[in-house]
PDB file of C-alpha atoms in Angstrom:
ATOM      1  CA  GLN A  24     118.992  83.501 116.730  1.00  0.00           C
ATOM      2  CA  VAL A  25     115.545  83.746 115.271  1.00  0.00           C
ATOM      3  CA  GLN A  26     114.628  86.863 113.331  1.00  0.00           C
ATOM      4  CA  LEU A  27     111.405  87.782 111.740  1.00  0.00           C
ATOM      5  CA  VAL A  28     111.752  90.419 109.070  1.00  0.00           C
ATOM      6  CA  GLU A  29     108.612  92.287 108.049  1.00  0.00           C
ATOM      7  CA  SER A  30     108.264  94.515 105.050  1.00  0.00           C
ATOM      8  CA  GLY A  31     105.591  96.197 103.002  1.00  0.00           C
ATOM      9  CA  GLY A  32     104.246  98.851 105.319  1.00  0.00           C
ATOM     10  CA  GLY A  33     103.825 102.466 104.394  1.00  0.00           C
ATOM     11  CA  LEU A  34     101.122 104.866 103.301  1.00  0.00           C
ATOM     12  CA  VAL A  35      97.979 103.367 101.869  1.00  0.00           C
ATOM     13  CA  GLN A  36      94.871 105.154 100.690  1.00  0.00           C
ATOM     14  CA  ALA A  37      91.590 104.566 102.496  1.00  0.00           C
ATOM     15  CA  GLY A  38      89.713 101.896 100.701  1.00  0.00           C
ATOM     16  CA  GLY A  39      92.924 100.575  99.223  1.00  0.00           C
ATOM     17  CA  SER A  40      94.903  97.411  99.893  1.00  0.00           C
ATOM     18  CA  LEU A  41      97.728  96.526 102.166  1.00  0.00           C
ATOM     19  CA  SER A  42     100.266  93.816 101.575  1.00  0.00           C
ATOM     20  CA  LEU A  43     102.836  92.820 104.153  1.00  0.00           C
ATOM     21  CA  SER A  44     105.379  90.039 104.191  1.00  0.00           C
ATOM     22  CA  CYS A  45     107.298  88.311 106.925  1.00  0.00           C
ATOM     23  CA  VAL A  46     110.373  86.151 106.536  1.00  0.00           C
ATOM     24  CA  PRO A  47     111.448  84.040 109.474  1.00  0.00           C
ATOM     25  CA  SER A  48     115.133  83.443 109.441  1.00  0.00           C
ATOM     26  CA  GLY A  49     116.346  79.989 108.544  1.00  0.00           C
ATOM     27  CA  ARG A  50     113.486  77.861 109.655  1.00  0.00           C
ATOM     28  CA  THR A  51     109.759  77.267 109.660  1.00  0.00           C
ATOM     29  CA  PHE A  52     107.382  77.311 112.569  1.00  0.00           C
ATOM     30  CA  TYR A  53     104.192  75.667 113.705  1.00  0.00           C
ATOM     31  CA  ALA A  54     102.260  78.849 113.092  1.00  0.00           C
ATOM     32  CA  MET A  55     102.749  82.462 112.122  1.00  0.00           C
ATOM     33  CA  GLY A  56     100.607  85.279 113.348  1.00  0.00           C
ATOM     34  CA  TRP A  57      99.962  88.942 112.536  1.00  0.00           C
ATOM     35  CA  PHE A  58      99.118  91.481 115.233  1.00  0.00           C
ATOM     36  CA  ARG A  59      98.741  95.226 115.160  1.00  0.00           C
ATOM     37  CA  GLN A  60      99.129  98.024 117.645  1.00  0.00           C
ATOM     38  CA  ALA A  61      97.671 101.470 117.247  1.00  0.00           C
ATOM     39  CA  PRO A  62      99.023 104.415 119.272  1.00  0.00           C
ATOM     40  CA  GLY A  63      97.889 104.211 122.874  1.00  0.00           C
ATOM     41  CA  LYS A  64      96.229 100.877 122.377  1.00  0.00           C
ATOM     42  CA  GLU A  65      97.073  97.248 123.076  1.00  0.00           C
ATOM     43  CA  ARG A  66      98.592  94.942 120.509  1.00  0.00           C
ATOM     44  CA  VAL A  67      95.763  92.894 119.065  1.00  0.00           C
ATOM     45  CA  PHE A  68      95.457  89.771 117.008  1.00  0.00           C
ATOM     46  CA  VAL A  69      94.759  90.170 113.292  1.00  0.00           C
ATOM     47  CA  GLY A  70      95.211  86.669 111.981  1.00  0.00           C
ATOM     48  CA  ALA A  71      97.353  83.564 111.901  1.00  0.00           C
ATOM     49  CA  ILE A  72      98.248  80.659 109.710  1.00  0.00           C
ATOM     50  CA  ASN A  73      99.217  77.076 110.534  1.00  0.00           C
ATOM     51  CA  TRP A  74     102.357  76.634 108.496  1.00  0.00           C
ATOM     52  CA  SER A  75     101.923  72.988 107.604  1.00  0.00           C
ATOM     53  CA  SER A  76      98.180  72.805 106.999  1.00  0.00           C
ATOM     54  CA  GLY A  77      97.696  76.303 105.717  1.00  0.00           C
ATOM     55  CA  ASN A  78      94.658  76.744 107.918  1.00  0.00           C
ATOM     56  CA  THR A  79      94.013  80.379 108.686  1.00  0.00           C
ATOM     57  CA  TYR A  80      92.321  82.227 111.520  1.00  0.00           C
ATOM     58  CA  TYR A  81      91.170  85.825 111.597  1.00  0.00           C
ATOM     59  CA  ALA A  82      89.979  88.398 114.059  1.00  0.00           C
ATOM     60  CA  ASP A  83      86.337  89.351 113.565  1.00  0.00           C
ATOM     61  CA  PHE A  84      87.210  92.894 112.538  1.00  0.00           C
ATOM     62  CA  VAL A  85      89.178  91.754 109.481  1.00  0.00           C
ATOM     63  CA  LYS A  86      87.119  88.789 108.345  1.00  0.00           C
ATOM     64  CA  GLY A  87      86.137  89.119 104.745  1.00  0.00           C
ATOM     65  CA  ARG A  88      88.861  91.620 103.879  1.00  0.00           C
ATOM     66  CA  CYS A  89      92.010  89.920 105.069  1.00  0.00           C
ATOM     67  CA  THR A  90      93.971  86.984 103.663  1.00  0.00           C
ATOM     68  CA  ILE A  91      97.003  85.367 105.242  1.00  0.00           C
ATOM     69  CA  SER A  92      99.031  82.994 103.136  1.00  0.00           C
ATOM     70  CA  ARG A  93     102.459  81.388 103.032  1.00  0.00           C
ATOM     71  CA  ASP A  94     104.947  80.486 100.360  1.00  0.00           C
ATOM     72  CA  ASN A  95     106.895  77.452 101.414  1.00  0.00           C
ATOM     73  CA  ALA A  96     109.554  77.927  98.719  1.00  0.00           C
ATOM     74  CA  LYS A  97     110.268  81.443  99.853  1.00  0.00           C
ATOM     75  CA  ASN A  98     109.692  80.698 103.504  1.00  0.00           C
ATOM     76  CA  THR A  99     107.515  83.802 103.663  1.00  0.00           C
ATOM     77  CA  VAL A 100     104.182  84.625 105.191  1.00  0.00           C
ATOM     78  CA  TYR A 101     101.936  87.274 103.705  1.00  0.00           C
ATOM     79  CA  LEU A 102      99.136  89.469 105.012  1.00  0.00           C
ATOM     80  CA  GLN A 103      96.829  90.982 102.427  1.00  0.00           C
ATOM     81  CA  MET A 104      94.132  93.360 103.639  1.00  0.00           C
ATOM     82  CA  ASN A 105      91.619  95.136 101.456  1.00  0.00           C
ATOM     83  CA  SER A 106      89.162  97.993 101.923  1.00  0.00           C
ATOM     84  CA  LEU A 107      91.363  99.730 104.452  1.00  0.00           C
ATOM     85  CA  LYS A 108      89.525 101.764 107.032  1.00  0.00           C
ATOM     86  CA  PRO A 109      90.441 104.738 109.184  1.00  0.00           C
ATOM     87  CA  GLU A 110      90.897 102.384 112.158  1.00  0.00           C
ATOM     88  CA  ASP A 111      93.454 100.204 110.343  1.00  0.00           C
ATOM     89  CA  PRO A 112      96.565 102.406 110.757  1.00  0.00           C
ATOM     90  CA  ALA A 113      98.954 100.745 113.238  1.00  0.00           C
ATOM     91  CA  VAL A 114     102.266  99.067 113.581  1.00  0.00           C
ATOM     92  CA  TYR A 115     101.812  95.577 112.233  1.00  0.00           C
ATOM     93  CA  TYR A 116     103.819  92.801 113.784  1.00  0.00           C
ATOM     94  CA  CYS A 117     104.655  89.331 112.601  1.00  0.00           C
ATOM     95  CA  ALA A 118     104.972  86.592 115.248  1.00  0.00           C
ATOM     96  CA  ALA A 119     106.051  82.959 115.235  1.00  0.00           C
ATOM     97  CA  ARG A 120     105.032  79.975 117.296  1.00  0.00           C
ATOM     98  CA  ASN A 121     107.543  77.162 117.708  1.00  0.00           C
ATOM     99  CA  SER A 122     105.435  74.143 118.533  1.00  0.00           C
ATOM    100  CA  ALA A 123     101.853  72.962 118.382  1.00  0.00           C
ATOM    101  CA  ILE A 124      99.364  74.790 120.563  1.00  0.00           C
ATOM    102  CA  ALA A 125      95.625  74.973 121.019  1.00  0.00           C
ATOM    103  CA  ARG A 126      94.030  76.933 118.274  1.00  0.00           C
ATOM    104  CA  GLY A 127      92.593  79.473 120.674  1.00  0.00           C
ATOM    105  CA  SER A 128      96.013  80.327 121.938  1.00  0.00           C
ATOM    106  CA  LEU A 129      97.010  81.526 118.450  1.00  0.00           C
ATOM    107  CA  TYR A 130      94.669  84.437 119.016  1.00  0.00           C
ATOM    108  CA  THR A 131      96.740  85.647 121.962  1.00  0.00           C
ATOM    109  CA  ARG A 132     100.140  87.393 122.221  1.00  0.00           C
ATOM    110  CA  SER A 133     101.317  84.811 124.745  1.00  0.00           C
ATOM    111  CA  GLY A 134     100.841  82.075 122.127  1.00  0.00           C
ATOM    112  CA  TYR A 135     103.924  83.226 120.214  1.00  0.00           C
ATOM    113  CA  ASP A 136     107.592  82.755 120.887  1.00  0.00           C
ATOM    114  CA  TYR A 137     109.182  85.328 118.537  1.00  0.00           C
ATOM    115  CA  TRP A 138     108.257  88.730 117.256  1.00  0.00           C
ATOM    116  CA  GLY A 139     109.322  90.924 114.381  1.00  0.00           C
ATOM    117  CA  GLN A 140     110.212  94.579 114.741  1.00  0.00           C
ATOM    118  CA  GLY A 141     106.944  95.757 113.262  1.00  0.00           C
ATOM    119  CA  THR A 142     106.104  97.781 110.234  1.00  0.00           C
ATOM    120  CA  GLN A 143     104.114 100.994 110.186  1.00  0.00           C
ATOM    121  CA  VAL A 144     100.952 101.243 108.156  1.00  0.00           C
ATOM    122  CA  THR A 145      99.363 104.626 107.653  1.00  0.00           C
ATOM    123  CA  VAL A 146      96.015 105.203 105.918  1.00  0.00           C
ATOM    124  CA  SER A 147      95.309 108.437 104.085  1.00  0.00           C
ATOM    125  CA  SER A 148      91.800 109.697 103.629  1.00  0.00           C
TER     126      SER A 148
END
């Protein structure tokens, strides 16, 4: 059974940095994605990484302040976000895609096969 375990959420000061990690159990995937969901809103794409190539893709609202990376030795994917804004608080989810897919599909929830339980990020002013 596949499990994606996220960690690193919590309270972050506005303007500060956020660092999340996701460990998929026992295997690697074609791609890993990060999404977030604020209260009362839909879950939206934040970014993704192609596990083998390391190519990354980001939503427009995080470009320039977000970095997704992976550590093959630790089988871990990271999300680093800087300059946190009042609109950034949400539950952040890690997702995994089994097999190759069109790049555009990585921007959508349906492009992923597995999801983590989510980790809450709160931003203090």
